[in-house]
Amino acid sequence: MRRRTGLTHAAVAAALLIGSWAAAGTLPASAQEAPSSAAAAASEPASPGLLDAMQRDLGLTRAEAEDRLAAERRATALAPRARKTAGSAYGGAWFDARSGRLTVAVTPDADATTVRTLRESGAAVRTVEHTERQLDTAKSRLDRLDAPAGVASWAVDPAVNSVVVNVVENARTDNDVRAFVRTARAAGPVTVRTVEDAPSTFAAGTVGGDPYYTGNVRCSIGFSVHGGFVTAGHCGGVGQQVRGWDGSYIGNFQGSSFPDNDYAWVNVGSGWWTVPVVLGWGTVSDQLVRGSAEAPVGASICRSGSTTHWHCGRVLAKNETVNYAQGAVHQMTKTSVCAEGGDSGGSFISGDQAQGVTSGGWGNCSSGGETWFQPVNEILNRYGLTLHTA
């Protein structure tokens, strides 16, 4: 953040992150440190603002929101251990909000000891036909295909035990779409679903008073890293200059990838600094970031962006390939959270754990829709960055 005097709290909140948290950072946490970060955060109380947002967007009571966050922390910590326990029989896992437990899928060749160990750890166990490796192999075959515009995305859905191909509703009878689906079915277990509209990125033209600009494009900051911040790749190319909410120079894109990926990072200098905070925009309290443990499918998740500010929903799918007009983007996470133009690059957070940066989606925050993000740990590992944590 740029050091300035005479600013109101609201004006400061529109800057890189928020100045009142400038001294909050202590030891950094890298992507590899995420599981222990989640464990350390398990005892931290949820902020009133986060609970309010979950009540509003997920239809929960306050007690239900508190119970769900606690259950999601347990599921997040259990997920990597469950994968290791299931071994070659592992078929995926997801958080079941109704039971408050992690469900682990295993194939019939999982022995009784494995199943018993999983259940004793607190997981529910479901027997499925295909392993996660088989499903990932089928999806990778689809990733090598050229998808027509009427195919929105595809991903492995562990609960369905299939690769789910999402087709835009009004394109179901398109010959190219039908040909893609036929080829996809030949690649492995495939289920076809329809969605309302095609995905698009959430960049926007310049609008005054919002976090950062590249040329005539406005996007949103994702998460602070030591030396800069991460954001969406479609917001700018390597070397492009970035200006802050006040028009002053922040830095330049040091790395950027789009399509294929949708991530980037920007260095910070010229009087700006980084802080481990996600803006609540007055809707909720500004949220401290304490790590980047990956939330399971089914977990609650919230998003902060410069256009629609703060909204919450659920994780719907992981490792999804999204077919934008500019080309396919891989390894995305799909959510039920809404977003609009200008929200691109903004923060997805689950509890106090960073999840990813907003890429694109369909719909809006009036009628609803779906949104994808690029997982933050992939960005940290790709560029050798360290997340700035509280």
mmCIF file of C-alpha atoms in Angstrom:
data_model
loop_
_atom_site.group_PDB
_atom_site.id
_atom_site.type_symbol
_atom_site.label_atom_id
_atom_site.label_comp_id
_atom_site.label_asym_id
_atom_site.label_seq_id
_atom_site.Cartn_x
_atom_site.Cartn_y
_atom_site.Cartn_z
ATOM 1 C CA MET A 1 0.000 0.000 0.000
ATOM 2 C CA ARG A 2 1.199 3.504 -0.742
ATOM 3 C CA ARG A 3 1.891 5.586 2.355
ATOM 4 C CA ARG A 4 -0.458 8.576 2.304
ATOM 5 C CA THR A 5 -1.744 10.989 4.929
ATOM 6 C CA GLY A 6 -5.176 12.472 5.518
ATOM 7 C CA LEU A 7 -7.074 9.470 4.119
ATOM 8 C CA THR A 8 -10.372 8.295 5.551
ATOM 9 C CA HIS A 9 -10.710 4.624 6.495
ATOM 10 C CA ALA A 10 -12.954 4.079 3.467
ATOM 11 C CA ALA A 11 -10.384 5.557 1.116
ATOM 12 C CA VAL A 12 -7.601 3.466 2.595
ATOM 13 C CA ALA A 13 -9.754 0.353 2.223
ATOM 14 C CA ALA A 14 -9.874 0.944 -1.522
ATOM 15 C CA ALA A 15 -6.077 0.751 -1.757
ATOM 16 C CA LEU A 16 -3.894 -2.297 -2.293
ATOM 17 C CA LEU A 17 -5.239 -3.986 0.799
ATOM 18 C CA ILE A 18 -5.667 -1.923 3.966
ATOM 19 C CA GLY A 19 -3.201 0.228 5.842
ATOM 20 C CA SER A 20 -4.480 -0.519 9.340
ATOM 21 C CA TRP A 21 -3.086 -4.055 8.948
ATOM 22 C CA ALA A 22 0.360 -2.941 7.799
ATOM 23 C CA ALA A 23 2.063 -4.280 10.903
ATOM 24 C CA ALA A 24 -0.023 -7.450 11.176
ATOM 25 C CA GLY A 25 2.327 -9.769 9.263
ATOM 26 C CA THR A 26 4.628 -12.083 11.186
ATOM 27 C CA LEU A 27 6.197 -15.243 9.809
ATOM 28 C CA PRO A 28 5.415 -16.027 6.140
ATOM 29 C CA ALA A 29 3.679 -19.236 5.067
ATOM 30 C CA SER A 30 4.428 -20.945 1.775
ATOM 31 C CA ALA A 31 2.126 -23.324 -0.080
ATOM 32 C CA GLN A 32 3.930 -26.286 1.461
ATOM 33 C CA GLU A 33 3.136 -24.989 4.953
ATOM 34 C CA ALA A 34 -0.630 -24.871 4.342
ATOM 35 C CA PRO A 35 -1.752 -27.996 6.294
ATOM 36 C CA SER A 36 -0.006 -26.889 9.488
ATOM 37 C CA SER A 37 -1.395 -23.391 8.964
ATOM 38 C CA ALA A 38 -4.902 -24.837 8.890
ATOM 39 C CA ALA A 39 -4.298 -26.753 12.092
ATOM 40 C CA ALA A 40 -2.975 -23.652 13.838
ATOM 41 C CA ALA A 41 -5.984 -21.657 12.677
ATOM 42 C CA ALA A 42 -8.518 -24.215 13.914
ATOM 43 C CA SER A 43 -8.719 -22.517 17.291
ATOM 44 C CA GLU A 44 -9.131 -19.000 15.863
ATOM 45 C CA PRO A 45 -12.684 -17.656 16.251
ATOM 46 C CA ALA A 46 -14.588 -16.744 13.097
ATOM 47 C CA SER A 47 -15.125 -13.016 12.621
ATOM 48 C CA PRO A 48 -18.705 -11.713 13.034
ATOM 49 C CA GLY A 49 -18.593 -10.392 9.462
ATOM 50 C CA LEU A 50 -17.724 -13.781 7.976
ATOM 51 C CA LEU A 51 -20.533 -15.419 9.925
ATOM 52 C CA ASP A 52 -22.956 -12.714 8.748
ATOM 53 C CA ALA A 53 -21.955 -13.295 5.103
ATOM 54 C CA MET A 54 -22.402 -17.061 5.423
ATOM 55 C CA GLN A 55 -25.840 -16.534 6.943
ATOM 56 C CA ARG A 56 -26.814 -14.239 4.063
ATOM 57 C CA ASP A 57 -25.414 -16.230 1.142
ATOM 58 C CA LEU A 58 -25.787 -19.815 2.409
ATOM 59 C CA GLY A 59 -29.058 -19.457 4.294
ATOM 60 C CA LEU A 60 -27.589 -20.526 7.645
ATOM 61 C CA THR A 61 -28.255 -19.491 11.206
ATOM 62 C CA ARG A 62 -25.307 -18.115 13.155
ATOM 63 C CA ALA A 63 -24.937 -21.381 15.076
ATOM 64 C CA GLU A 64 -25.072 -23.371 11.834
ATOM 65 C CA ALA A 65 -22.381 -21.151 10.281
ATOM 66 C CA GLU A 66 -20.120 -21.640 13.304
ATOM 67 C CA ASP A 67 -20.670 -25.412 13.278
ATOM 68 C CA ARG A 68 -20.023 -25.587 9.535
ATOM 69 C CA LEU A 69 -16.737 -23.711 9.749
ATOM 70 C CA ALA A 70 -15.566 -26.058 12.500
ATOM 71 C CA ALA A 71 -16.587 -29.117 10.469
ATOM 72 C CA GLU A 72 -14.859 -27.760 7.358
ATOM 73 C CA ARG A 73 -11.629 -27.234 9.287
ATOM 74 C CA ARG A 74 -11.738 -30.873 10.400
ATOM 75 C CA ALA A 75 -12.453 -32.054 6.845
ATOM 76 C CA THR A 76 -9.643 -29.932 5.392
ATOM 77 C CA ALA A 77 -7.163 -31.409 7.853
ATOM 78 C CA LEU A 78 -8.415 -34.958 7.263
ATOM 79 C CA ALA A 79 -8.430 -34.886 3.443
ATOM 80 C CA PRO A 80 -4.684 -35.435 2.774
ATOM 81 C CA ARG A 81 -4.514 -38.217 5.386
ATOM 82 C CA ALA A 82 -7.548 -39.934 3.858
ATOM 83 C CA ARG A 83 -5.954 -39.867 0.397
ATOM 84 C CA LYS A 84 -2.830 -41.526 1.782
ATOM 85 C CA THR A 85 -4.834 -44.148 3.690
ATOM 86 C CA ALA A 86 -6.933 -45.120 0.659
ATOM 87 C CA GLY A 87 -3.841 -45.480 -1.540
ATOM 88 C CA SER A 88 -4.470 -46.918 -5.012
ATOM 89 C CA ALA A 89 -8.177 -47.416 -4.200
ATOM 90 C CA TYR A 90 -8.748 -43.674 -3.710
ATOM 91 C CA GLY A 91 -11.655 -42.306 -5.734
ATOM 92 C CA GLY A 92 -11.713 -38.710 -4.460
ATOM 93 C CA ALA A 93 -13.250 -36.887 -1.512
ATOM 94 C CA TRP A 94 -15.704 -34.092 -0.761
ATOM 95 C CA PHE A 95 -17.261 -32.277 2.180
ATOM 96 C CA ASP A 96 -20.912 -33.153 2.832
ATOM 97 C CA ALA A 97 -22.549 -30.103 4.389
ATOM 98 C CA ARG A 98 -25.581 -32.082 5.585
ATOM 99 C CA SER A 99 -23.560 -34.573 7.614
ATOM 100 C CA GLY A 100 -20.683 -32.190 8.379
ATOM 101 C CA ARG A 101 -18.190 -34.896 7.407
ATOM 102 C CA LEU A 102 -15.653 -35.596 4.703
ATOM 103 C CA THR A 103 -16.836 -38.339 2.347
ATOM 104 C CA VAL A 104 -14.061 -40.496 0.882
ATOM 105 C CA ALA A 105 -14.690 -42.597 -2.219
ATOM 106 C CA VAL A 106 -12.867 -45.939 -2.579
ATOM 107 C CA THR A 107 -13.053 -48.690 -5.160
ATOM 108 C CA PRO A 108 -14.122 -52.264 -4.254
ATOM 109 C CA ASP A 109 -10.513 -53.440 -3.962
ATOM 110 C CA ALA A 110 -10.017 -51.326 -0.805
ATOM 111 C CA ASP A 111 -9.490 -53.826 2.006
ATOM 112 C CA ALA A 112 -11.458 -53.914 5.248
ATOM 113 C CA THR A 113 -8.607 -52.390 7.245
ATOM 114 C CA THR A 114 -8.472 -49.364 4.946
ATOM 115 C CA VAL A 115 -12.219 -48.795 5.185
ATOM 116 C CA ARG A 116 -12.175 -49.209 8.971
ATOM 117 C CA THR A 117 -9.248 -46.767 9.343
ATOM 118 C CA LEU A 118 -11.044 -44.166 7.239
ATOM 119 C CA ARG A 119 -14.219 -44.463 9.291
ATOM 120 C CA GLU A 120 -12.346 -44.320 12.579
ATOM 121 C CA SER A 121 -10.702 -41.090 11.404
ATOM 122 C CA GLY A 122 -14.161 -39.514 11.108
ATOM 123 C CA ALA A 123 -14.736 -39.880 7.349
ATOM 124 C CA ALA A 124 -17.771 -41.359 5.657
ATOM 125 C CA VAL A 125 -16.849 -43.981 3.050
ATOM 126 C CA ARG A 126 -18.537 -44.579 -0.311
ATOM 127 C CA THR A 127 -17.704 -47.414 -2.724
ATOM 128 C CA VAL A 128 -17.329 -46.341 -6.363
ATOM 129 C CA GLU A 129 -16.296 -47.951 -9.633
ATOM 130 C CA HIS A 130 -13.450 -45.703 -10.788
ATOM 131 C CA THR A 131 -10.316 -44.479 -9.017
ATOM 132 C CA GLU A 132 -9.345 -40.828 -9.040
ATOM 133 C CA ARG A 133 -6.384 -41.723 -11.236
ATOM 134 C CA GLN A 134 -8.688 -43.289 -13.843
ATOM 135 C CA LEU A 135 -10.945 -40.236 -13.827
ATOM 136 C CA ASP A 136 -8.001 -37.846 -14.071
ATOM 137 C CA THR A 137 -6.688 -39.834 -17.044
ATOM 138 C CA ALA A 138 -10.051 -39.533 -18.791
ATOM 139 C CA LYS A 139 -10.134 -35.792 -18.125
ATOM 140 C CA SER A 140 -6.604 -35.339 -19.467
ATOM 141 C CA ARG A 141 -7.777 -36.912 -22.751
ATOM 142 C CA LEU A 142 -10.509 -34.273 -22.966
ATOM 143 C CA ASP A 143 -7.944 -31.544 -22.245
ATOM 144 C CA ARG A 144 -6.197 -32.457 -25.490
ATOM 145 C CA LEU A 145 -9.359 -31.844 -27.534
ATOM 146 C CA ASP A 146 -10.401 -28.562 -29.169
ATOM 147 C CA ALA A 147 -13.697 -27.706 -27.523
ATOM 148 C CA PRO A 148 -16.385 -25.714 -29.378
ATOM 149 C CA ALA A 149 -17.827 -22.552 -27.830
ATOM 150 C CA GLY A 150 -20.969 -24.377 -26.631
ATOM 151 C CA VAL A 151 -18.914 -26.518 -24.224
ATOM 152 C CA ALA A 152 -18.456 -24.469 -21.046
ATOM 153 C CA SER A 153 -16.125 -26.668 -18.965
ATOM 154 C CA TRP A 154 -15.311 -30.169 -17.746
ATOM 155 C CA ALA A 155 -14.009 -31.602 -14.480
ATOM 156 C CA VAL A 156 -13.827 -34.751 -12.381
ATOM 157 C CA ASP A 157 -16.747 -34.921 -9.928
ATOM 158 C CA PRO A 158 -15.844 -37.430 -7.188
ATOM 159 C CA ALA A 159 -19.428 -37.623 -5.910
ATOM 160 C CA VAL A 160 -20.658 -38.645 -9.371
ATOM 161 C CA ASN A 161 -17.496 -40.726 -9.973
ATOM 162 C CA SER A 162 -17.329 -39.360 -13.485
ATOM 163 C CA VAL A 163 -15.938 -36.573 -15.634
ATOM 164 C CA VAL A 164 -18.750 -34.005 -15.861
ATOM 165 C CA VAL A 165 -18.950 -32.059 -19.138
ATOM 166 C CA ASN A 166 -20.957 -28.824 -18.844
ATOM 167 C CA VAL A 167 -22.736 -27.774 -22.028
ATOM 168 C CA VAL A 168 -24.410 -24.395 -22.550
ATOM 169 C CA GLU A 169 -28.155 -24.990 -22.604
ATOM 170 C CA ASN A 170 -28.912 -23.378 -25.950
ATOM 171 C CA ALA A 171 -25.999 -25.235 -27.625
ATOM 172 C CA ARG A 172 -27.036 -28.803 -26.751
ATOM 173 C CA THR A 173 -28.090 -29.586 -30.334
ATOM 174 C CA ASP A 174 -25.108 -27.902 -31.985
ATOM 175 C CA ASN A 175 -23.331 -30.428 -34.211
ATOM 176 C CA ASP A 176 -19.848 -29.501 -32.966
ATOM 177 C CA VAL A 177 -20.981 -29.814 -29.345
ATOM 178 C CA ARG A 178 -22.570 -33.204 -29.987
ATOM 179 C CA ALA A 179 -19.391 -34.388 -31.716
ATOM 180 C CA PHE A 180 -17.294 -33.256 -28.724
ATOM 181 C CA VAL A 181 -19.586 -35.120 -26.326
ATOM 182 C CA ARG A 182 -19.348 -38.308 -28.402
ATOM 183 C CA THR A 183 -15.561 -38.116 -28.372
ATOM 184 C CA ALA A 184 -15.576 -37.349 -24.649
ATOM 185 C CA ARG A 185 -17.694 -40.410 -23.855
ATOM 186 C CA ALA A 186 -15.202 -42.566 -25.703
ATOM 187 C CA ALA A 187 -12.397 -41.211 -23.488
ATOM 188 C CA GLY A 188 -13.847 -42.613 -20.251
ATOM 189 C CA PRO A 189 -16.763 -42.239 -17.821
ATOM 190 C CA VAL A 190 -18.514 -38.972 -18.748
ATOM 191 C CA THR A 191 -21.689 -37.299 -17.503
ATOM 192 C CA VAL A 192 -23.193 -34.336 -19.412
ATOM 193 C CA ARG A 193 -24.884 -31.440 -17.626
ATOM 194 C CA THR A 194 -26.284 -28.169 -18.930
ATOM 195 C CA VAL A 195 -25.475 -24.648 -17.685
ATOM 196 C CA GLU A 196 -27.273 -21.410 -18.415
ATOM 197 C CA ASP A 197 -24.513 -19.499 -20.148
ATOM 198 C CA ALA A 198 -20.913 -19.654 -21.413
ATOM 199 C CA PRO A 199 -18.098 -18.559 -19.088
ATOM 200 C CA SER A 200 -16.230 -15.300 -19.607
ATOM 201 C CA THR A 201 -13.512 -13.459 -17.705
ATOM 202 C CA PHE A 202 -14.375 -10.660 -15.282
ATOM 203 C CA ALA A 203 -12.068 -7.861 -16.388
ATOM 204 C CA ALA A 204 -13.688 -4.459 -16.962
ATOM 205 C CA GLY A 205 -13.052 -0.986 -18.356
ATOM 206 C CA THR A 206 -11.538 1.663 -16.079
ATOM 207 C CA VAL A 207 -13.820 2.809 -13.259
ATOM 208 C CA GLY A 208 -12.571 5.378 -10.730
ATOM 209 C CA GLY A 209 -11.935 4.475 -7.104
ATOM 210 C CA ASP A 210 -11.161 0.755 -7.479
ATOM 211 C CA PRO A 211 -7.972 -1.152 -6.613
ATOM 212 C CA TYR A 212 -5.771 -1.461 -9.694
ATOM 213 C CA TYR A 213 -5.612 -0.690 -13.369
ATOM 214 C CA THR A 214 -3.586 -1.922 -16.308
ATOM 215 C CA GLY A 215 -4.112 0.246 -19.373
ATOM 216 C CA ASN A 216 -7.886 0.587 -19.693
ATOM 217 C CA VAL A 217 -8.583 -2.603 -17.728
ATOM 218 C CA ARG A 218 -9.681 -2.725 -14.087
ATOM 219 C CA CYS A 219 -9.088 -5.868 -12.050
ATOM 220 C CA SER A 220 -8.878 -6.861 -8.392
ATOM 221 C CA ILE A 221 -5.965 -7.807 -6.171
ATOM 222 C CA GLY A 222 -5.880 -11.428 -5.031
ATOM 223 C CA PHE A 223 -3.472 -12.053 -2.153
ATOM 224 C CA SER A 224 -0.369 -10.350 -0.872
ATOM 225 C CA VAL A 225 2.879 -12.249 -1.279
ATOM 226 C CA HIS A 226 6.263 -11.112 -0.055
ATOM 227 C CA GLY A 227 7.309 -8.598 -2.695
ATOM 228 C CA GLY A 228 3.952 -8.138 -4.413
ATOM 229 C CA PHE A 229 0.528 -9.643 -4.995
ATOM 230 C CA VAL A 230 -1.059 -12.401 -7.098
ATOM 231 C CA THR A 231 -3.956 -11.862 -9.465
ATOM 232 C CA ALA A 232 -5.447 -13.133 -12.752
ATOM 233 C CA GLY A 233 -3.281 -13.560 -15.839
ATOM 234 C CA HIS A 234 -5.853 -12.152 -18.256
ATOM 235 C CA CYS A 235 -5.582 -8.781 -16.485
ATOM 236 C CA GLY A 236 -2.151 -8.009 -17.946
ATOM 237 C CA GLY A 237 1.000 -9.323 -19.615
ATOM 238 C CA VAL A 238 4.582 -9.428 -18.372
ATOM 239 C CA GLY A 239 6.071 -5.956 -18.119
ATOM 240 C CA GLN A 240 2.783 -4.046 -18.113
ATOM 241 C CA GLN A 241 2.559 -1.221 -15.618
ATOM 242 C CA VAL A 242 0.027 -1.350 -12.784
ATOM 243 C CA ARG A 243 -1.586 1.703 -11.166
ATOM 244 C CA GLY A 244 -3.379 1.768 -7.833
ATOM 245 C CA TRP A 245 -6.763 3.133 -6.767
ATOM 246 C CA ASP A 246 -5.294 6.643 -6.585
ATOM 247 C CA GLY A 247 -3.615 6.464 -10.002
ATOM 248 C CA SER A 248 -0.112 6.129 -8.560
ATOM 249 C CA TYR A 249 2.377 3.570 -9.852
ATOM 250 C CA ILE A 250 2.460 0.265 -7.918
ATOM 251 C CA GLY A 251 4.695 -1.991 -10.011
ATOM 252 C CA ASN A 252 4.692 -4.234 -13.084
ATOM 253 C CA PHE A 253 3.497 -7.693 -14.011
ATOM 254 C CA GLN A 254 6.490 -9.941 -13.296
ATOM 255 C CA GLY A 255 4.816 -13.147 -14.496
ATOM 256 C CA SER A 256 1.564 -13.817 -16.336
ATOM 257 C CA SER A 257 -0.081 -16.788 -18.058
ATOM 258 C CA PHE A 258 -3.384 -16.813 -19.990
ATOM 259 C CA PRO A 259 -4.954 -18.891 -21.474
ATOM 260 C CA ASP A 260 -3.936 -22.438 -20.437
ATOM 261 C CA ASN A 261 -3.554 -20.885 -16.965
ATOM 262 C CA ASP A 262 -5.031 -17.698 -15.531
ATOM 263 C CA TYR A 263 -2.552 -16.389 -12.990
ATOM 264 C CA ALA A 264 -0.057 -13.572 -12.589
ATOM 265 C CA TRP A 265 1.948 -11.691 -10.018
ATOM 266 C CA VAL A 266 2.809 -8.015 -9.689
ATOM 267 C CA ASN A 267 5.752 -6.554 -7.774
ATOM 268 C CA VAL A 268 5.031 -3.793 -5.267
ATOM 269 C CA GLY A 269 7.177 -0.711 -4.682
ATOM 270 C CA SER A 270 7.127 3.090 -4.840
ATOM 271 C CA GLY A 271 5.737 3.509 -1.320
ATOM 272 C CA TRP A 272 3.242 0.665 -1.493
ATOM 273 C CA TRP A 273 3.524 -2.394 0.744
ATOM 274 C CA THR A 274 1.783 -5.739 1.237
ATOM 275 C CA VAL A 275 -0.420 -6.933 4.084
ATOM 276 C CA PRO A 276 -2.113 -10.305 4.873
ATOM 277 C CA VAL A 277 -5.699 -9.073 4.520
ATOM 278 C CA VAL A 278 -8.719 -9.608 2.267
ATOM 279 C CA LEU A 279 -11.037 -6.580 2.099
ATOM 280 C CA GLY A 280 -14.555 -6.975 3.479
ATOM 281 C CA TRP A 281 -15.697 -3.756 1.776
ATOM 282 C CA GLY A 282 -17.816 -2.800 4.797
ATOM 283 C CA THR A 283 -20.016 -5.855 4.235
ATOM 284 C CA VAL A 284 -17.865 -7.903 6.618
ATOM 285 C CA SER A 285 -14.779 -7.139 8.660
ATOM 286 C CA ASP A 286 -11.513 -7.223 6.712
ATOM 287 C CA GLN A 287 -10.283 -10.819 6.865
ATOM 288 C CA LEU A 288 -6.802 -11.845 7.999
ATOM 289 C CA VAL A 289 -5.070 -14.508 5.886
ATOM 290 C CA ARG A 290 -3.361 -17.203 7.972
ATOM 291 C CA GLY A 291 -2.471 -19.843 5.357
ATOM 292 C CA SER A 292 -3.531 -21.567 2.146
ATOM 293 C CA ALA A 293 -4.869 -25.003 3.113
ATOM 294 C CA GLU A 294 -7.093 -26.187 0.269
ATOM 295 C CA ALA A 295 -10.779 -26.516 1.165
ATOM 296 C CA PRO A 296 -12.558 -29.678 -0.085
ATOM 297 C CA VAL A 297 -15.412 -29.812 -2.593
ATOM 298 C CA GLY A 298 -18.603 -28.887 -0.749
ATOM 299 C CA ALA A 299 -16.949 -26.453 1.661
ATOM 300 C CA SER A 300 -18.122 -22.860 2.044
ATOM 301 C CA ILE A 301 -16.032 -20.188 0.361
ATOM 302 C CA CYS A 302 -16.185 -16.392 0.001
ATOM 303 C CA ARG A 303 -14.913 -13.948 -2.609
ATOM 304 C CA SER A 304 -13.796 -10.314 -2.452
ATOM 305 C CA GLY A 305 -13.700 -8.192 -5.593
ATOM 306 C CA SER A 306 -13.664 -4.530 -6.583
ATOM 307 C CA THR A 307 -17.072 -4.541 -8.307
ATOM 308 C CA THR A 308 -19.426 -6.727 -6.284
ATOM 309 C CA HIS A 309 -17.332 -6.734 -3.095
ATOM 310 C CA TRP A 310 -18.077 -9.673 -0.754
ATOM 311 C CA HIS A 311 -20.106 -12.796 -1.584
ATOM 312 C CA CYS A 312 -20.101 -16.417 -0.391
ATOM 313 C CA GLY A 313 -21.073 -19.840 -1.728
ATOM 314 C CA ARG A 314 -19.742 -23.402 -2.032
ATOM 315 C CA VAL A 315 -16.875 -25.187 -3.765
ATOM 316 C CA LEU A 316 -18.506 -27.159 -6.605
ATOM 317 C CA ALA A 317 -15.609 -28.832 -8.433
ATOM 318 C CA LYS A 318 -11.835 -28.908 -8.708
ATOM 319 C CA ASN A 319 -9.362 -29.358 -11.552
ATOM 320 C CA GLU A 320 -11.989 -28.158 -14.021
ATOM 321 C CA THR A 321 -11.072 -27.106 -17.555
ATOM 322 C CA VAL A 322 -12.902 -23.891 -18.529
ATOM 323 C CA ASN A 323 -13.433 -23.112 -22.217
ATOM 324 C CA TYR A 324 -13.239 -19.311 -22.604
ATOM 325 C CA ALA A 325 -13.463 -17.571 -25.961
ATOM 326 C CA GLN A 326 -9.718 -16.836 -25.656
ATOM 327 C CA GLY A 327 -8.874 -20.530 -25.086
ATOM 328 C CA ALA A 328 -9.124 -23.261 -22.468
ATOM 329 C CA VAL A 329 -7.810 -22.736 -18.922
ATOM 330 C CA HIS A 330 -6.930 -25.803 -16.852
ATOM 331 C CA GLN A 331 -6.889 -26.830 -13.179
ATOM 332 C CA MET A 332 -9.577 -24.355 -12.126
ATOM 333 C CA THR A 333 -11.896 -24.607 -9.115
ATOM 334 C CA LYS A 334 -15.615 -23.957 -9.667
ATOM 335 C CA THR A 335 -17.830 -22.276 -7.078
ATOM 336 C CA SER A 336 -21.426 -21.133 -6.653
ATOM 337 C CA VAL A 337 -20.240 -17.612 -5.764
ATOM 338 C CA CYS A 338 -21.370 -14.810 -8.083
ATOM 339 C CA ALA A 339 -19.049 -12.230 -9.691
ATOM 340 C CA GLU A 340 -19.113 -9.470 -12.301
ATOM 341 C CA GLY A 341 -16.779 -7.456 -14.534
ATOM 342 C CA GLY A 342 -13.875 -5.952 -12.589
ATOM 343 C CA ASP A 343 -13.845 -8.753 -9.976
ATOM 344 C CA SER A 344 -11.159 -10.629 -11.946
ATOM 345 C CA GLY A 345 -8.059 -11.453 -9.917
ATOM 346 C CA GLY A 346 -9.852 -10.977 -6.599
ATOM 347 C CA SER A 347 -9.561 -13.171 -3.519
ATOM 348 C CA PHE A 348 -11.286 -16.470 -2.821
ATOM 349 C CA ILE A 349 -10.954 -17.399 0.853
ATOM 350 C CA SER A 350 -12.366 -20.195 3.026
ATOM 351 C CA GLY A 351 -12.354 -19.227 6.692
ATOM 352 C CA ASP A 352 -8.914 -17.637 7.011
ATOM 353 C CA GLN A 353 -7.253 -19.820 4.348
ATOM 354 C CA ALA A 354 -6.414 -18.327 0.927
ATOM 355 C CA GLN A 355 -7.873 -20.420 -1.906
ATOM 356 C CA GLY A 356 -7.331 -18.670 -5.232
ATOM 357 C CA VAL A 357 -7.801 -15.692 -7.576
ATOM 358 C CA THR A 358 -11.006 -15.009 -9.500
ATOM 359 C CA SER A 359 -10.829 -15.924 -13.177
ATOM 360 C CA GLY A 360 -14.291 -15.851 -14.763
ATOM 361 C CA GLY A 361 -17.743 -17.362 -14.840
ATOM 362 C CA TRP A 362 -21.286 -16.753 -15.996
ATOM 363 C CA GLY A 363 -24.225 -14.858 -14.509
ATOM 364 C CA ASN A 364 -24.082 -11.928 -12.090
ATOM 365 C CA CYS A 365 -24.777 -11.009 -8.482
ATOM 366 C CA SER A 366 -28.400 -10.088 -9.170
ATOM 367 C CA SER A 367 -29.567 -13.324 -10.770
ATOM 368 C CA GLY A 368 -26.769 -15.655 -9.597
ATOM 369 C CA GLY A 369 -24.291 -17.783 -11.520
ATOM 370 C CA GLU A 370 -21.043 -19.720 -11.148
ATOM 371 C CA THR A 371 -17.432 -18.554 -10.907
ATOM 372 C CA TRP A 372 -14.026 -20.208 -11.332
ATOM 373 C CA PHE A 373 -10.758 -19.400 -9.601
ATOM 374 C CA GLN A 374 -7.122 -20.390 -10.159
ATOM 375 C CA PRO A 375 -5.832 -22.090 -6.976
ATOM 376 C CA VAL A 376 -3.372 -19.910 -5.090
ATOM 377 C CA ASN A 377 -0.945 -22.701 -4.162
ATOM 378 C CA GLU A 378 -0.318 -23.387 -7.854
ATOM 379 C CA ILE A 379 0.571 -19.713 -8.365
ATOM 380 C CA LEU A 380 2.893 -19.642 -5.351
ATOM 381 C CA ASN A 381 4.699 -22.766 -6.517
ATOM 382 C CA ARG A 382 4.898 -21.658 -10.153
ATOM 383 C CA TYR A 383 6.642 -18.363 -9.341
ATOM 384 C CA GLY A 384 8.394 -19.358 -6.112
ATOM 385 C CA LEU A 385 6.368 -16.868 -4.078
ATOM 386 C CA THR A 386 5.591 -16.851 -0.352
ATOM 387 C CA LEU A 387 2.114 -15.955 0.846
ATOM 388 C CA HIS A 388 1.997 -13.039 3.301
ATOM 389 C CA THR A 389 0.179 -14.351 6.381
ATOM 390 C CA ALA A 390 -0.876 -13.014 9.745
#
